[in-house]
mmCIF file with all atom_site columns, C-alpha atoms in Angstrom:
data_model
loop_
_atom_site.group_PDB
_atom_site.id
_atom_site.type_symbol
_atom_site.label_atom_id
_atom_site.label_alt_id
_atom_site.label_comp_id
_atom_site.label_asym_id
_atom_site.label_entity_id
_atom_site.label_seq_id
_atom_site.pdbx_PDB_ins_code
_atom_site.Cartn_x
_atom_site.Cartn_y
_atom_site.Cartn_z
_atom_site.occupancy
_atom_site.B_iso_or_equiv
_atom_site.pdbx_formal_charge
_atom_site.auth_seq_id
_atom_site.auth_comp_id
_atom_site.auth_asym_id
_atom_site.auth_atom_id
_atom_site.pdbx_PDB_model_num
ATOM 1   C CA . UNK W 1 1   ? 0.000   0.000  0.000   1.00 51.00 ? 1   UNK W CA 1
ATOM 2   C CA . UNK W 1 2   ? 3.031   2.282  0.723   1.00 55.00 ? 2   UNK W CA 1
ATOM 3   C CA . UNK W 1 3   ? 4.248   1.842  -2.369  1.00 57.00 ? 3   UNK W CA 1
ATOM 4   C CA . UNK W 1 4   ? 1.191   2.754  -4.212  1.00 53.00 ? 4   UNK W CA 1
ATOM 5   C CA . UNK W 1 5   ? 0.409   6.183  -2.758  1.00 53.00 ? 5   UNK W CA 1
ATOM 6   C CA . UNK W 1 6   ? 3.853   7.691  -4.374  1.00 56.00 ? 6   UNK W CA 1
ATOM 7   C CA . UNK W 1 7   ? 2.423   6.420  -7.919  1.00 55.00 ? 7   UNK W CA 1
ATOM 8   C CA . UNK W 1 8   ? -0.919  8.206  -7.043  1.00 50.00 ? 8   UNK W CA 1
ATOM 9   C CA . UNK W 1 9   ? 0.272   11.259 -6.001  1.00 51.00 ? 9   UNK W CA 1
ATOM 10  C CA . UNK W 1 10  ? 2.490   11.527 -9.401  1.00 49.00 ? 10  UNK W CA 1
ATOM 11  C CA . UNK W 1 11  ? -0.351  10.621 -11.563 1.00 51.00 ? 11  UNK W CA 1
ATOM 12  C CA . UNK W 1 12  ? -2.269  13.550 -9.835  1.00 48.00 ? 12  UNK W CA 1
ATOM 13  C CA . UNK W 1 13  ? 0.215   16.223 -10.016 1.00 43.00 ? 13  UNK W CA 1
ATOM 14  C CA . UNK W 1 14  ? 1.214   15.317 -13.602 1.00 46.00 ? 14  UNK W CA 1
ATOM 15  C CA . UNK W 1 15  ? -2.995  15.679 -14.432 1.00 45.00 ? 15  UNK W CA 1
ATOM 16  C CA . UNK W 1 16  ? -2.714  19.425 -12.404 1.00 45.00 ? 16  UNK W CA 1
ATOM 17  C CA . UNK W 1 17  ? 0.017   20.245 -14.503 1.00 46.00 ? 17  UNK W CA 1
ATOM 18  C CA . UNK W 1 18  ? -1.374  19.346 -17.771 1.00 47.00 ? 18  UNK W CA 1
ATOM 19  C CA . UNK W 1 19  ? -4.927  21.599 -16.767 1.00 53.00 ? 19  UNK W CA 1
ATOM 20  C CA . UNK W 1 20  ? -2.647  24.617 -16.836 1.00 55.00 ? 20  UNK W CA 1
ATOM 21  C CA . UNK W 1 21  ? -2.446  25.433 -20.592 1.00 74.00 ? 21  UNK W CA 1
ATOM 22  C CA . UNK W 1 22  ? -1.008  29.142 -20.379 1.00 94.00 ? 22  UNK W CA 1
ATOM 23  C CA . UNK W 1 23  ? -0.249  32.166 -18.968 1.00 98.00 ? 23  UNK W CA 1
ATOM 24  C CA . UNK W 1 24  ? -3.046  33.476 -15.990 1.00 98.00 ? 24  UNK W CA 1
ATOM 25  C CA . UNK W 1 25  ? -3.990  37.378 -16.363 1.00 98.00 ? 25  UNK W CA 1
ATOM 26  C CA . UNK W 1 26  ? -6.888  39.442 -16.226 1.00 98.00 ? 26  UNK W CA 1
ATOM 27  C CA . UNK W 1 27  ? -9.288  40.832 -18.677 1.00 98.00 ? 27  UNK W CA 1
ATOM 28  C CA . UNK W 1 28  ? -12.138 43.367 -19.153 1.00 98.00 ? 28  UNK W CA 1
ATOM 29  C CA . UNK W 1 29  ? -14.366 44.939 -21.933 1.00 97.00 ? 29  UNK W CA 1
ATOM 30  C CA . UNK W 1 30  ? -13.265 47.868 -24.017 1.00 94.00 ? 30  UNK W CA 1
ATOM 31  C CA . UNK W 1 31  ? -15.841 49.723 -26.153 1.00 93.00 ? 31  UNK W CA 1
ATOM 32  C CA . UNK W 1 32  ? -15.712 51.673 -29.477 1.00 94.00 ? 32  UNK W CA 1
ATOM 33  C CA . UNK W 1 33  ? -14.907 53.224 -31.328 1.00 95.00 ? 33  UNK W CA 1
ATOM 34  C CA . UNK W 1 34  ? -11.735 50.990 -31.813 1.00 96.00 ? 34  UNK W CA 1
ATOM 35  C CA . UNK W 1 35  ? -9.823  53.166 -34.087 1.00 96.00 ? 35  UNK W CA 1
ATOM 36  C CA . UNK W 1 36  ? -7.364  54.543 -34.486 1.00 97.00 ? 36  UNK W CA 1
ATOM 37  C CA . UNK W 1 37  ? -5.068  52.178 -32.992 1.00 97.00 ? 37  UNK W CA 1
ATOM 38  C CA . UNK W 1 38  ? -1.719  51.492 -32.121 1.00 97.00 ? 38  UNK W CA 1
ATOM 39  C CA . UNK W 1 39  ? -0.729  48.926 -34.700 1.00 98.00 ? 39  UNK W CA 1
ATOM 40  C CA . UNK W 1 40  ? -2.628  50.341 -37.529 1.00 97.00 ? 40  UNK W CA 1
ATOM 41  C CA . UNK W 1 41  ? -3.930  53.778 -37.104 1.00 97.00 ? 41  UNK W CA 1
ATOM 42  C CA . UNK W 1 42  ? -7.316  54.161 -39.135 1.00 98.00 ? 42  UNK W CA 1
ATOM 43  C CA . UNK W 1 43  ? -6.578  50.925 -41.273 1.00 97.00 ? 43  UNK W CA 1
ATOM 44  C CA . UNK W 1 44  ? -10.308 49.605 -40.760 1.00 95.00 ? 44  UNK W CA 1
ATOM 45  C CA . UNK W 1 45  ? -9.233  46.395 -42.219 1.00 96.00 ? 45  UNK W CA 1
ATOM 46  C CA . UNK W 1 46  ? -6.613  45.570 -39.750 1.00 97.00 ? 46  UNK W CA 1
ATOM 47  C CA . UNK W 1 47  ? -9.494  44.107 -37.461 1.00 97.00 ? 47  UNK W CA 1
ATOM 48  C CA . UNK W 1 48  ? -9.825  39.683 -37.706 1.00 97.00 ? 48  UNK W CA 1
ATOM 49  C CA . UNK W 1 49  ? -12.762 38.417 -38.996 1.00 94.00 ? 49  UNK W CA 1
ATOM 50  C CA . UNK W 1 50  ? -14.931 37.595 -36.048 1.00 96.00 ? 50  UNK W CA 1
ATOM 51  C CA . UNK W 1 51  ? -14.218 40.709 -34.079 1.00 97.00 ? 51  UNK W CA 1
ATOM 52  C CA . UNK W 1 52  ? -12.521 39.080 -31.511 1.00 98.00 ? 52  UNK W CA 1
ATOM 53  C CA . UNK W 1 53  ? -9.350  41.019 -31.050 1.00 98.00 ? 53  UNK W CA 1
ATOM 54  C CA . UNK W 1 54  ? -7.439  43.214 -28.150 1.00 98.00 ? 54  UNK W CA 1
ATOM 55  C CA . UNK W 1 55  ? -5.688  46.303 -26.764 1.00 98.00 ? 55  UNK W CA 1
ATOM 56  C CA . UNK W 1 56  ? -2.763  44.539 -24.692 1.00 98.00 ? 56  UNK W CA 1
ATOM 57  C CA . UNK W 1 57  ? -1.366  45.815 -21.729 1.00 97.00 ? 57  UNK W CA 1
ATOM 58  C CA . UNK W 1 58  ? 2.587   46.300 -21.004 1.00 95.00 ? 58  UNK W CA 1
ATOM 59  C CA . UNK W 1 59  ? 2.941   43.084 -20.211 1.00 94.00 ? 59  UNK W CA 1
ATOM 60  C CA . UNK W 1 60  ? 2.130   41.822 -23.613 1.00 97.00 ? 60  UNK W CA 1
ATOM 61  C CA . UNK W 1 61  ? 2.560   44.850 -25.246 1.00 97.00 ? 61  UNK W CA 1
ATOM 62  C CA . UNK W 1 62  ? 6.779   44.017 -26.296 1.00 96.00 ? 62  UNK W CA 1
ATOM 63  C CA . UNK W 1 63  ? 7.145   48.045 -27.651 1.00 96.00 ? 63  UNK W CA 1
ATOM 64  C CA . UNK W 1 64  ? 4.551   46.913 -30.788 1.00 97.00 ? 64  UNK W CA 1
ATOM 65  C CA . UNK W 1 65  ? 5.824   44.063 -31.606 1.00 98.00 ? 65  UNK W CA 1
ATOM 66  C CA . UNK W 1 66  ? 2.740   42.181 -30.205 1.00 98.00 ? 66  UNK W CA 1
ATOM 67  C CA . UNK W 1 67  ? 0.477   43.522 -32.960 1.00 98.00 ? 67  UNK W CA 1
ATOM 68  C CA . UNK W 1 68  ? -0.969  40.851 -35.014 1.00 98.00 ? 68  UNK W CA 1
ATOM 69  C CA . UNK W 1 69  ? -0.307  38.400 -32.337 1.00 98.00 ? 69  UNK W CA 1
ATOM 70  C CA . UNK W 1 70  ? -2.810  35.616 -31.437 1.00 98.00 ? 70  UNK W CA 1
ATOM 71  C CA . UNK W 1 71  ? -3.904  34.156 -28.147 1.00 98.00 ? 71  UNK W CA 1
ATOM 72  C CA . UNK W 1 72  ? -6.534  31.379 -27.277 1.00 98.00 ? 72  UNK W CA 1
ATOM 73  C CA . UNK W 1 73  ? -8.658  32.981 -23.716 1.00 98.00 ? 73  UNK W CA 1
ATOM 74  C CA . UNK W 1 74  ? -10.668 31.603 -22.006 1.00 98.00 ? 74  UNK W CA 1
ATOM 75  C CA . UNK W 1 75  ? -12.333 32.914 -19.035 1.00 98.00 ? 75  UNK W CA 1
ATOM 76  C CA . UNK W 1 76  ? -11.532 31.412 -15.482 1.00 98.00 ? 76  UNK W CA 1
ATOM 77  C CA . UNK W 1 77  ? -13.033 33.319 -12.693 1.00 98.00 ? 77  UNK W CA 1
ATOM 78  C CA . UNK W 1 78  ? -14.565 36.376 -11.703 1.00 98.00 ? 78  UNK W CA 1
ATOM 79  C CA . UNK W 1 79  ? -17.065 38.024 -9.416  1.00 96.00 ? 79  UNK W CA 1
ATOM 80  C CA . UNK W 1 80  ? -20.565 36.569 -9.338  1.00 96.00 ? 80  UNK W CA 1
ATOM 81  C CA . UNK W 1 81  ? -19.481 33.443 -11.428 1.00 97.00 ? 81  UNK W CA 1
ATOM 82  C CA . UNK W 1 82  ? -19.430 35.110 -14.703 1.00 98.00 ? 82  UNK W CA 1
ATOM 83  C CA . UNK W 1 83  ? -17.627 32.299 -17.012 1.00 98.00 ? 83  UNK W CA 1
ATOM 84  C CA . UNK W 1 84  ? -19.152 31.036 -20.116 1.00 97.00 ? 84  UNK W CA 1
ATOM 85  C CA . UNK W 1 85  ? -17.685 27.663 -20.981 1.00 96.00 ? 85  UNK W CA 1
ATOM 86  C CA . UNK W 1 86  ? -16.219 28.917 -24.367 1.00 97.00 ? 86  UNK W CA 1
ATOM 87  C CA . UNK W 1 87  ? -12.566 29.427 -25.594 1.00 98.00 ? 87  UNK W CA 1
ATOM 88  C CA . UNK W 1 88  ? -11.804 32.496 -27.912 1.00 98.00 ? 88  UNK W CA 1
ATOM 89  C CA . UNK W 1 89  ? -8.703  33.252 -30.313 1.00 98.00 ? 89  UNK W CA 1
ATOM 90  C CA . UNK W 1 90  ? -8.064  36.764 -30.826 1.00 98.00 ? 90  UNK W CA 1
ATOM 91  C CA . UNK W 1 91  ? -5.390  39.336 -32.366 1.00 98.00 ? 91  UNK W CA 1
ATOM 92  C CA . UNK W 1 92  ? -3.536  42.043 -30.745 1.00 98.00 ? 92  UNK W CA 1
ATOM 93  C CA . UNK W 1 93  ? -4.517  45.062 -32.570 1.00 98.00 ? 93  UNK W CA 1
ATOM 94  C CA . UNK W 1 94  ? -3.960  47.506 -30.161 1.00 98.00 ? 94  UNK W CA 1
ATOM 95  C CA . UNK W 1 95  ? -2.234  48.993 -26.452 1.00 97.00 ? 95  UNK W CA 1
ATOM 96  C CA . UNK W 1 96  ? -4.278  49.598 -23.756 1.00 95.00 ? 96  UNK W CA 1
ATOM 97  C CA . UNK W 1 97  ? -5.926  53.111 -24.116 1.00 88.00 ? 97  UNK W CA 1
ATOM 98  C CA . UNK W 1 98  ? -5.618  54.223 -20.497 1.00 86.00 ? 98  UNK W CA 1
ATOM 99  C CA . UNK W 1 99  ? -2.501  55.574 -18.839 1.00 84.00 ? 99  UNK W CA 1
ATOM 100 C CA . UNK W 1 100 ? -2.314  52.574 -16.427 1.00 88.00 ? 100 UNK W CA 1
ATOM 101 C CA . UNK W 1 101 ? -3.801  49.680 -18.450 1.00 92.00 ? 101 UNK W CA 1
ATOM 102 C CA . UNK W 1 102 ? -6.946  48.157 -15.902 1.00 94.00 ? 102 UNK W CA 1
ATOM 103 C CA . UNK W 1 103 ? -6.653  44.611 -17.169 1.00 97.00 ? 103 UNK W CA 1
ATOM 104 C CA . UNK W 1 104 ? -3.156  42.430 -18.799 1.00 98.00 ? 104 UNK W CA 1
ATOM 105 C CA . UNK W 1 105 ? -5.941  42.779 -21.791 1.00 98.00 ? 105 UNK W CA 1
ATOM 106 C CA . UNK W 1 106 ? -9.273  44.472 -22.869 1.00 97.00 ? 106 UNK W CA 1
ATOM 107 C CA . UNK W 1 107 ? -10.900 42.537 -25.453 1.00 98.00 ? 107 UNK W CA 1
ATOM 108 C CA . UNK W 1 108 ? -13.522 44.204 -27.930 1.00 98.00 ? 108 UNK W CA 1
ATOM 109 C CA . UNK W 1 109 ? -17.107 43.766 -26.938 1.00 97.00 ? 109 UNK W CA 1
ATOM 110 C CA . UNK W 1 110 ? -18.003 41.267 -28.926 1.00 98.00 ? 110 UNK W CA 1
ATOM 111 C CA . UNK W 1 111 ? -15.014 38.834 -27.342 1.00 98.00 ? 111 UNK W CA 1
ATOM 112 C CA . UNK W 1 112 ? -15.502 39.471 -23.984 1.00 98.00 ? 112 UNK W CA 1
ATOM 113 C CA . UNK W 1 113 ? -19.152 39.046 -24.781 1.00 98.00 ? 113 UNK W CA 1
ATOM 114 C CA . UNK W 1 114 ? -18.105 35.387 -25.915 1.00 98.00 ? 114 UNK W CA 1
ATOM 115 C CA . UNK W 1 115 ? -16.532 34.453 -22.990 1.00 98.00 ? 115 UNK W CA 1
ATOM 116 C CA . UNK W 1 116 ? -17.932 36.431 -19.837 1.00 98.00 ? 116 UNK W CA 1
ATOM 117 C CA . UNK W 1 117 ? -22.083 37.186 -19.023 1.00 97.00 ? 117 UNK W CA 1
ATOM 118 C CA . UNK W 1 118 ? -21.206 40.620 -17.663 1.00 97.00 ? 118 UNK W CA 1
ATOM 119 C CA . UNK W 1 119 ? -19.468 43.035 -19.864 1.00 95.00 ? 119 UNK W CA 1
ATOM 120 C CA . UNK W 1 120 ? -18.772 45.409 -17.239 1.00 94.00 ? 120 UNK W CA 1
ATOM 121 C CA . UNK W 1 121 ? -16.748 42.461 -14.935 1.00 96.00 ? 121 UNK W CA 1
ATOM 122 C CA . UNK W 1 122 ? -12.612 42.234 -14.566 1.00 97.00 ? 122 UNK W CA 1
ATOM 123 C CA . UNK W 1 123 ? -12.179 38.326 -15.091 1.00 98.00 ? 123 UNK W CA 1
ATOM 124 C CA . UNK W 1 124 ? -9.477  36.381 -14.616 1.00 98.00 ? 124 UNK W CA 1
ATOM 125 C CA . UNK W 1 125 ? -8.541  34.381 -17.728 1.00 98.00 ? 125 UNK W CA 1
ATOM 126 C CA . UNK W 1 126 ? -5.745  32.040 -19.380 1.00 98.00 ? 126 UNK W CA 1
ATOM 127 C CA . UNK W 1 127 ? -4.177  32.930 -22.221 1.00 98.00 ? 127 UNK W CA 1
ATOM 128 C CA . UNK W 1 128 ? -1.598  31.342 -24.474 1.00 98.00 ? 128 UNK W CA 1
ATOM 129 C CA . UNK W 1 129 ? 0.121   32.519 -27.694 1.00 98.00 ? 129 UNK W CA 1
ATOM 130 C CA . UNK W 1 130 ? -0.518  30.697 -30.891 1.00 97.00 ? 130 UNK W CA 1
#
Protein backbone atom coordinates (compact mmCIF):
# COMPACT_ATOMS: atom_id res chain seq x y z
CA UNK A 1 0.00 0.00 0.00
CA UNK A 2 3.03 2.28 0.72
CA UNK A 3 4.25 1.84 -2.37
CA UNK A 4 1.19 2.75 -4.21
CA UNK A 5 0.41 6.18 -2.76
CA UNK A 6 3.85 7.69 -4.37
CA UNK A 7 2.42 6.42 -7.92
CA UNK A 8 -0.92 8.21 -7.04
CA UNK A 9 0.27 11.26 -6.00
CA UNK A 10 2.49 11.53 -9.40
CA UNK A 11 -0.35 10.62 -11.56
CA UNK A 12 -2.27 13.55 -9.84
CA UNK A 13 0.21 16.22 -10.02
CA UNK A 14 1.21 15.32 -13.60
CA UNK A 15 -2.99 15.68 -14.43
CA UNK A 16 -2.71 19.43 -12.40
CA UNK A 17 0.02 20.25 -14.50
CA UNK A 18 -1.37 19.35 -17.77
CA UNK A 19 -4.93 21.60 -16.77
CA UNK A 20 -2.65 24.62 -16.84
CA UNK A 21 -2.45 25.43 -20.59
CA UNK A 22 -1.01 29.14 -20.38
CA UNK A 23 -0.25 32.17 -18.97
CA UNK A 24 -3.05 33.48 -15.99
CA UNK A 25 -3.99 37.38 -16.36
CA UNK A 26 -6.89 39.44 -16.23
CA UNK A 27 -9.29 40.83 -18.68
CA UNK A 28 -12.14 43.37 -19.15
CA UNK A 29 -14.37 44.94 -21.93
CA UNK A 30 -13.27 47.87 -24.02
CA UNK A 31 -15.84 49.72 -26.15
CA UNK A 32 -15.71 51.67 -29.48
CA UNK A 33 -14.91 53.22 -31.33
CA UNK A 34 -11.73 50.99 -31.81
CA UNK A 35 -9.82 53.17 -34.09
CA UNK A 36 -7.36 54.54 -34.49
CA UNK A 37 -5.07 52.18 -32.99
CA UNK A 38 -1.72 51.49 -32.12
CA UNK A 39 -0.73 48.93 -34.70
CA UNK A 40 -2.63 50.34 -37.53
CA UNK A 41 -3.93 53.78 -37.10
CA UNK A 42 -7.32 54.16 -39.13
CA UNK A 43 -6.58 50.93 -41.27
CA UNK A 44 -10.31 49.61 -40.76
CA UNK A 45 -9.23 46.40 -42.22
CA UNK A 46 -6.61 45.57 -39.75
CA UNK A 47 -9.49 44.11 -37.46
CA UNK A 48 -9.83 39.68 -37.71
CA UNK A 49 -12.76 38.42 -39.00
CA UNK A 50 -14.93 37.59 -36.05
CA UNK A 51 -14.22 40.71 -34.08
CA UNK A 52 -12.52 39.08 -31.51
CA UNK A 53 -9.35 41.02 -31.05
CA UNK A 54 -7.44 43.21 -28.15
CA UNK A 55 -5.69 46.30 -26.76
CA UNK A 56 -2.76 44.54 -24.69
CA UNK A 57 -1.37 45.81 -21.73
CA UNK A 58 2.59 46.30 -21.00
CA UNK A 59 2.94 43.08 -20.21
CA UNK A 60 2.13 41.82 -23.61
CA UNK A 61 2.56 44.85 -25.25
CA UNK A 62 6.78 44.02 -26.30
CA UNK A 63 7.14 48.04 -27.65
CA UNK A 64 4.55 46.91 -30.79
CA UNK A 65 5.82 44.06 -31.61
CA UNK A 66 2.74 42.18 -30.20
CA UNK A 67 0.48 43.52 -32.96
CA UNK A 68 -0.97 40.85 -35.01
CA UNK A 69 -0.31 38.40 -32.34
CA UNK A 70 -2.81 35.62 -31.44
CA UNK A 71 -3.90 34.16 -28.15
CA UNK A 72 -6.53 31.38 -27.28
CA UNK A 73 -8.66 32.98 -23.72
CA UNK A 74 -10.67 31.60 -22.01
CA UNK A 75 -12.33 32.91 -19.04
CA UNK A 76 -11.53 31.41 -15.48
CA UNK A 77 -13.03 33.32 -12.69
CA UNK A 78 -14.56 36.38 -11.70
CA UNK A 79 -17.06 38.02 -9.42
CA UNK A 80 -20.56 36.57 -9.34
CA UNK A 81 -19.48 33.44 -11.43
CA UNK A 82 -19.43 35.11 -14.70
CA UNK A 83 -17.63 32.30 -17.01
CA UNK A 84 -19.15 31.04 -20.12
CA UNK A 85 -17.68 27.66 -20.98
CA UNK A 86 -16.22 28.92 -24.37
CA UNK A 87 -12.57 29.43 -25.59
CA UNK A 88 -11.80 32.50 -27.91
CA UNK A 89 -8.70 33.25 -30.31
CA UNK A 90 -8.06 36.76 -30.83
CA UNK A 91 -5.39 39.34 -32.37
CA UNK A 92 -3.54 42.04 -30.75
CA UNK A 93 -4.52 45.06 -32.57
CA UNK A 94 -3.96 47.51 -30.16
CA UNK A 95 -2.23 48.99 -26.45
CA UNK A 96 -4.28 49.60 -23.76
CA UNK A 97 -5.93 53.11 -24.12
CA UNK A 98 -5.62 54.22 -20.50
CA UNK A 99 -2.50 55.57 -18.84
CA UNK A 100 -2.31 52.57 -16.43
CA UNK A 101 -3.80 49.68 -18.45
CA UNK A 102 -6.95 48.16 -15.90
CA UNK A 103 -6.65 44.61 -17.17
CA UNK A 104 -3.16 42.43 -18.80
CA UNK A 105 -5.94 42.78 -21.79
CA UNK A 106 -9.27 44.47 -22.87
CA UNK A 107 -10.90 42.54 -25.45
CA UNK A 108 -13.52 44.20 -27.93
CA UNK A 109 -17.11 43.77 -26.94
CA UNK A 110 -18.00 41.27 -28.93
CA UNK A 111 -15.01 38.83 -27.34
CA UNK A 112 -15.50 39.47 -23.98
CA UNK A 113 -19.15 39.05 -24.78
CA UNK A 114 -18.11 35.39 -25.92
CA UNK A 115 -16.53 34.45 -22.99
CA UNK A 116 -17.93 36.43 -19.84
CA UNK A 117 -22.08 37.19 -19.02
CA UNK A 118 -21.21 40.62 -17.66
CA UNK A 119 -19.47 43.04 -19.86
CA UNK A 120 -18.77 45.41 -17.24
CA UNK A 121 -16.75 42.46 -14.94
CA UNK A 122 -12.61 42.23 -14.57
CA UNK A 123 -12.18 38.33 -15.09
CA UNK A 124 -9.48 36.38 -14.62
CA UNK A 125 -8.54 34.38 -17.73
CA UNK A 126 -5.74 32.04 -19.38
CA UNK A 127 -4.18 32.93 -22.22
CA UNK A 128 -1.60 31.34 -24.47
CA UNK A 129 0.12 32.52 -27.69
CA UNK A 130 -0.52 30.70 -30.89
Amino acid sequence: MKSLFPSLSLIILCLVILRVHGDVGTAMSYDPPYLPTRCKGYDPDQFPEGGYFIAASDGLWDNGAACGRRYRVRCISGPKRPCREATIFVEVVDFCRSNVCPATMTLSTKAFNAISRYLDAKINVEYTQV
